[in-house]
Short mmCIF file of C-alpha atoms in Angstrom, two decimals:
data_model
loop_
_atom_site.label_atom_id
_atom_site.label_comp_id
_atom_site.label_asym_id
_atom_site.label_seq_id
_atom_site.Cartn_x
_atom_site.Cartn_y
_atom_site.Cartn_z
CA MET A 138 -29.58 0.59 80.01
CA MET A 139 -29.29 -1.73 83.01
CA THR A 140 -32.53 -2.57 84.80
CA ILE A 141 -32.50 -3.54 88.47
CA ASP A 142 -34.99 -5.95 89.96
CA ASN A 143 -36.21 -4.95 93.42
CA ALA A 144 -36.49 -8.60 94.48
CA GLN A 145 -32.80 -9.03 93.68
CA LEU A 146 -31.93 -5.96 95.77
CA ARG A 147 -33.96 -7.30 98.68
CA ALA A 148 -32.14 -10.61 98.45
CA LEU A 149 -28.81 -8.77 98.49
CA ALA A 150 -29.72 -6.72 101.58
CA ALA A 151 -31.12 -9.73 103.44
CA THR A 152 -28.02 -11.79 102.72
CA ILE A 153 -25.74 -9.09 104.11
CA ASP A 154 -28.00 -8.33 107.08
CA ARG A 155 -28.43 -11.95 108.12
CA GLY A 156 -24.96 -13.17 107.16
CA SER A 157 -25.95 -16.21 105.08
CA PHE A 158 -28.13 -17.35 102.20
CA ASP A 159 -30.10 -19.67 104.48
CA LEU A 160 -31.01 -16.95 106.98
CA ALA A 161 -31.82 -14.52 104.18
CA ALA A 162 -34.14 -17.13 102.70
CA ALA A 163 -35.93 -17.52 106.03
CA GLN A 164 -36.40 -13.75 106.26
CA LEU A 165 -37.75 -13.49 102.71
CA HIS A 166 -39.82 -16.72 102.93
CA ILE A 167 -38.15 -18.23 99.88
CA THR A 168 -35.60 -21.02 99.38
CA PRO A 169 -31.82 -20.50 99.73
CA SER A 170 -31.54 -21.51 96.09
CA ALA A 171 -33.88 -18.67 95.11
CA VAL A 172 -31.79 -16.19 97.11
CA SER A 173 -28.64 -17.43 95.39
CA GLN A 174 -30.25 -17.18 91.96
CA ARG A 175 -31.43 -13.61 92.57
CA ILE A 176 -28.01 -12.45 93.72
CA LYS A 177 -26.30 -14.24 90.86
CA ALA A 178 -28.68 -12.56 88.40
CA LEU A 179 -27.91 -9.16 89.94
CA GLU A 180 -24.17 -9.85 89.71
CA THR A 181 -24.55 -10.91 86.08
CA SER A 182 -26.34 -7.64 85.28
CA ALA A 183 -23.70 -5.63 87.17
CA GLY A 184 -20.84 -7.59 85.65
CA ARG A 185 -19.13 -7.80 89.03
CA VAL A 186 -19.12 -9.87 92.19
CA LEU A 187 -21.29 -8.12 94.78
CA VAL A 188 -21.24 -10.61 97.67
CA ARG A 189 -18.33 -12.49 99.20
CA ARG A 190 -19.45 -16.05 99.95
CA THR A 191 -17.80 -16.06 103.37
CA LYS A 192 -19.19 -16.85 106.82
CA PRO A 193 -20.76 -14.42 107.44
CA THR A 194 -21.38 -13.12 103.94
CA GLU A 195 -19.83 -9.71 103.17
CA ILE A 196 -20.54 -6.99 100.66
CA THR A 197 -17.80 -6.15 98.15
CA ASP A 198 -16.81 -2.61 97.22
CA ALA A 199 -18.67 -3.08 93.95
CA GLY A 200 -21.75 -4.16 95.88
CA LEU A 201 -21.92 -1.12 98.17
CA PRO A 202 -23.88 1.11 95.73
CA TYR A 203 -26.44 -1.68 95.22
CA LEU A 204 -26.77 -2.20 98.97
CA ARG A 205 -27.33 1.54 99.48
CA LEU A 206 -29.94 1.50 96.74
CA ALA A 207 -31.73 -1.39 98.45
CA ARG A 208 -31.77 0.55 101.74
CA GLN A 209 -33.04 3.70 100.04
CA ILE A 210 -35.87 1.90 98.30
CA ASP A 211 -36.82 0.27 101.59
CA ALA A 212 -36.77 3.70 103.29
CA LEU A 213 -39.11 5.15 100.65
CA VAL A 214 -41.46 2.19 101.03
CA GLN A 215 -41.44 2.59 104.81
CA ASP A 216 -42.28 6.29 104.46
CA VAL A 217 -45.26 5.48 102.24
CA VAL A 218 -46.44 2.71 104.57
CA SER A 219 -46.09 4.81 107.72
CA GLY A 220 -48.18 7.55 106.16
CA SER A 221 -50.94 5.31 104.84
CA GLU A 222 -51.42 2.52 107.38
CA SER A 223 -52.69 3.00 110.91
CA GLY A 224 -50.23 1.68 113.47
CA ALA A 225 -47.45 1.17 110.90
CA ARG A 226 -43.89 1.80 112.00
CA ALA A 227 -40.98 3.14 109.96
CA GLY A 228 -37.79 1.56 111.28
CA VAL A 229 -34.83 3.89 110.76
CA PRO A 230 -31.25 2.56 111.13
CA LEU A 231 -28.97 5.10 112.82
CA ALA A 232 -25.36 4.97 114.03
CA VAL A 233 -24.73 6.84 117.28
CA ASN A 234 -21.66 6.92 119.51
CA SER A 235 -22.16 5.65 123.03
CA ASP A 236 -21.53 8.92 124.87
CA SER A 237 -24.05 10.82 122.75
CA LEU A 238 -26.56 8.02 123.15
CA ALA A 239 -26.17 8.09 126.93
CA THR A 240 -26.41 11.86 127.33
CA TRP A 241 -28.42 13.80 124.74
CA VAL A 242 -29.57 11.70 121.77
CA LEU A 243 -32.19 9.48 123.45
CA PRO A 244 -34.19 12.44 124.84
CA ALA A 245 -34.21 13.90 121.33
CA LEU A 246 -35.52 10.66 119.81
CA ALA A 247 -38.07 10.20 122.60
CA GLY A 248 -39.83 13.38 121.54
CA LEU A 249 -40.54 12.14 118.01
CA PRO A 250 -43.90 10.75 116.80
CA ASP A 251 -44.81 7.17 117.74
CA SER A 252 -44.93 6.28 114.03
CA ILE A 253 -41.11 6.39 113.89
CA THR A 254 -39.09 3.52 115.31
CA PHE A 255 -35.33 3.11 115.35
CA ASP A 256 -32.65 0.52 114.84
CA VAL A 257 -29.79 2.25 116.65
CA ARG A 258 -26.31 0.86 116.03
CA ARG A 259 -23.86 1.89 118.75
CA GLU A 260 -20.58 2.72 117.04
CA ASP A 261 -17.54 4.82 117.89
CA GLN A 262 -17.83 8.29 116.35
CA ASP A 263 -14.53 7.80 114.51
CA HIS A 264 -15.86 4.68 112.77
CA SER A 265 -19.59 5.29 112.27
CA ALA A 266 -19.11 6.72 108.76
CA GLU A 267 -18.17 3.20 107.65
CA LEU A 268 -21.75 2.09 108.36
CA LEU A 269 -22.98 4.85 106.04
CA ARG A 270 -20.59 3.73 103.31
CA ALA A 271 -21.84 0.18 103.67
CA GLY A 272 -25.46 1.31 103.46
CA THR A 273 -26.13 -0.23 106.87
CA VAL A 274 -27.55 3.00 108.32
CA MET A 275 -29.36 6.01 106.89
CA ALA A 276 -27.72 8.55 109.18
CA ALA A 277 -24.86 8.70 111.66
CA ILE A 278 -23.21 10.88 114.27
CA THR A 279 -19.58 10.95 113.24
CA THR A 280 -16.32 12.88 113.55
CA ASP A 281 -15.86 12.77 109.77
CA ALA A 282 -16.51 16.20 108.24
CA ARG A 283 -16.11 14.83 104.71
CA PRO A 284 -19.48 13.69 103.39
CA VAL A 285 -19.76 10.02 102.52
CA HIS A 286 -20.77 9.56 98.89
CA GLY A 287 -24.50 10.15 98.62
CA CYS A 288 -24.71 11.89 102.01
CA SER A 289 -25.00 15.43 103.33
CA VAL A 290 -23.12 16.60 106.44
CA THR A 291 -24.01 19.09 109.19
CA ARG A 292 -21.76 20.21 112.06
CA LEU A 293 -23.50 19.53 115.38
CA GLY A 294 -20.98 20.86 117.91
CA SER A 295 -18.37 19.35 120.17
CA MET A 296 -18.25 17.17 123.25
CA ARG A 297 -15.55 18.16 125.73
CA TYR A 298 -13.70 15.35 127.52
CA ARG A 299 -11.64 15.96 130.66
CA PRO A 300 -9.23 13.62 132.51
CA MET A 301 -11.17 12.71 135.65
CA ALA A 302 -10.56 10.46 138.62
CA ASN A 303 -11.93 9.52 142.01
CA PRO A 304 -10.33 11.84 144.66
CA ARG A 305 -8.83 8.91 146.56
CA PHE A 306 -7.47 7.42 143.35
CA ALA A 307 -5.92 10.77 142.42
CA ALA A 308 -4.34 11.12 145.88
CA ARG A 309 -2.83 7.65 145.60
CA TRP A 310 -1.47 7.75 142.07
CA PHE A 311 -0.95 11.44 141.30
CA THR A 312 0.62 12.99 144.40
CA ASP A 313 2.70 15.27 142.14
CA GLY A 314 0.02 15.63 139.49
CA PRO A 315 -0.32 13.76 136.18
CA THR A 316 3.38 13.45 135.44
CA ALA A 317 4.60 11.08 132.74
CA ASP A 318 5.92 8.65 135.35
CA ALA A 319 2.61 8.64 137.24
CA LEU A 320 0.58 8.21 134.05
CA ALA A 321 2.78 5.28 133.04
CA ARG A 322 1.80 3.44 136.25
CA ALA A 323 -1.74 4.55 137.09
CA PRO A 324 -4.55 2.29 135.80
CA MET A 325 -6.85 3.90 133.27
CA VAL A 326 -10.29 3.10 131.91
CA VAL A 327 -11.03 2.74 128.19
CA PHE A 328 -14.34 2.11 126.48
CA ASP A 329 -13.05 -0.51 124.02
CA ALA A 330 -10.22 -1.09 121.56
CA LYS A 331 -11.44 1.76 119.34
CA ASP A 332 -11.37 4.31 122.17
CA ASP A 333 -8.16 6.37 121.86
CA LEU A 334 -9.11 9.42 123.94
CA GLN A 335 -7.00 8.34 126.91
CA ASP A 336 -4.03 7.58 124.66
CA ARG A 337 -4.40 10.99 123.00
CA PHE A 338 -4.17 12.58 126.44
CA LEU A 339 -1.09 10.47 127.25
CA ARG A 340 0.62 11.54 124.02
CA GLY A 341 0.06 15.14 125.01
CA ARG A 342 1.78 14.59 128.39
CA SER A 343 4.83 12.58 127.33
CA ARG A 344 7.15 12.28 124.37
CA ARG A 345 7.76 8.63 125.13
CA PRO A 346 5.02 6.01 124.61
CA LEU A 347 3.13 5.21 127.79
CA SER A 348 1.40 1.87 128.33
CA PRO A 349 -0.33 1.90 131.72
CA PRO A 350 -2.66 -0.87 132.92
CA ARG A 351 -6.12 -0.43 131.44
CA HIS A 352 -9.63 -1.58 132.21
CA SER A 353 -12.04 -2.01 129.27
CA ILE A 354 -15.59 -0.95 130.23
CA PRO A 355 -17.82 -1.03 127.12
CA GLY A 356 -20.71 1.13 128.30
CA SER A 357 -20.88 4.91 128.56
CA ALA A 358 -22.64 5.08 131.93
CA ASP A 359 -20.59 2.14 133.23
CA PHE A 360 -17.38 3.82 132.04
CA ALA A 361 -18.16 6.99 134.01
CA GLU A 362 -19.18 4.92 137.03
CA ALA A 363 -15.91 2.97 136.89
CA VAL A 364 -14.00 6.25 137.04
CA ARG A 365 -16.16 7.50 139.92
CA LEU A 366 -15.53 4.26 141.85
CA GLY A 367 -11.77 4.57 141.47
CA LEU A 368 -11.12 1.73 139.05
CA GLY A 369 -8.93 4.05 137.01
CA TRP A 370 -8.79 7.52 135.49
CA GLY A 371 -10.47 8.31 132.20
CA MET A 372 -11.57 10.98 129.76
CA VAL A 373 -15.18 11.71 130.73
CA PRO A 374 -17.53 14.01 128.76
CA ASN A 375 -18.71 17.17 130.49
CA GLN A 376 -22.29 15.96 130.29
CA GLN A 377 -21.40 13.14 132.71
CA ILE A 378 -19.06 15.11 134.96
CA LEU A 379 -20.96 18.02 136.45
CA SER A 380 -22.89 16.27 139.22
CA GLY A 381 -19.89 14.15 140.22
CA GLU A 382 -17.64 17.18 140.40
CA THR A 383 -20.15 19.12 142.48
CA ASP A 384 -20.58 16.21 144.89
CA GLY A 385 -16.83 15.71 145.25
CA LEU A 386 -16.89 12.30 143.58
CA LEU A 387 -14.65 13.35 140.70
CA VAL A 388 -11.61 15.59 140.35
CA ASP A 389 -10.01 17.01 137.22
CA LEU A 390 -6.44 15.69 136.96
CA ALA A 391 -5.28 18.49 134.65
CA PRO A 392 -7.54 21.56 134.73
CA GLY A 393 -7.48 23.31 131.38
CA ARG A 394 -6.25 20.19 129.58
CA HIS A 395 -9.16 18.71 127.67
CA ILE A 396 -9.99 17.11 124.35
CA ASP A 397 -12.83 18.48 122.24
CA VAL A 398 -14.43 15.99 119.87
CA VAL A 399 -16.34 17.71 117.05
CA LEU A 400 -19.42 15.79 115.98
CA TYR A 401 -21.21 15.86 112.63
CA TRP A 402 -24.53 14.51 111.41
CA GLN A 403 -24.33 12.69 108.11
CA GLN A 404 -27.43 11.37 106.38
CA TRP A 405 -28.48 10.15 102.99
CA THR A 406 -29.33 12.88 100.52
CA LEU A 407 -32.50 10.89 99.89
CA HIS A 408 -35.18 13.21 101.28
CA THR A 409 -38.00 11.57 103.21
CA PRO A 410 -40.32 13.13 105.81
CA VAL A 411 -39.14 10.68 108.49
CA LEU A 412 -35.45 11.44 107.96
CA ALA A 413 -36.16 15.19 107.92
CA THR A 414 -38.03 14.91 111.22
CA ILE A 415 -35.15 13.03 112.86
CA TYR A 416 -32.63 15.55 111.55
CA GLU A 417 -34.50 18.50 113.04
CA ALA A 418 -34.75 16.78 116.44
CA ILE A 419 -31.05 15.90 116.50
CA ARG A 420 -30.01 19.38 115.35
CA ALA A 421 -32.12 21.07 118.05
CA ALA A 422 -30.81 18.76 120.80
CA ALA A 423 -27.21 19.29 119.70
CA ALA A 424 -27.66 23.06 119.81
CA GLU A 425 -28.83 22.75 123.40
CA HIS A 426 -26.33 20.21 124.75
CA LEU A 427 -23.10 20.49 122.72
CA ASP A 428 -20.48 23.23 122.79
#
């Protein structure tokens, strides 16, 4: 039966987290040679290469289960420490999409005990499950209903996105409404290269591919503000629309045409009090704020 040395697992996690043997050594207060020896010993026991010696270092598919194990052991240790040492903090890595983070997730996390701290990774909801697979985070808000290996999944609800624009922008570019010709010319706002909500709306309005000018605004609040200021049109979540619509700062380009993004909570099946507390807070907030 294979035995796994915890020091080797810690060296593996540090090397992936920091991106090099030298930086991992600095984190662990040992020499780079010692880090290399520990990882090599772990690879010898596993019979497979676990780390790609690239810049930065990368985990291999064979290394993913060992990286998850390292994270899980660390999570258990943090749970014990947070419950036994005054002032200790249990850092919990989470992946959250930007729109959820900007609207309903932070208030949920703010209500949790001071003993819990977070390492929140902002990631698109269509890609956050990859961080779970890599063992980088313990839980994630994702659009993937299929549980990642070693994880449980809970449906949270959906965020509704509507095509919104500044009234003056709409009057200038969409005099006859959001026709295919108008959408092909009118500037639009996207969050980043992973954001395909606007393109999904375009595909629903035209059989031919449309490639309008686009502004990339990588911040949820900044994205909504860019639309309000008339930089372009964009798919804005209901949670960020209501006040702007009431004040006349935003108009719906196609009433009744919206995109609903269903969100799920995936977390490790490893049961710890801290993770259970976070889950209950997220579930309650989602029930209040999501459709």
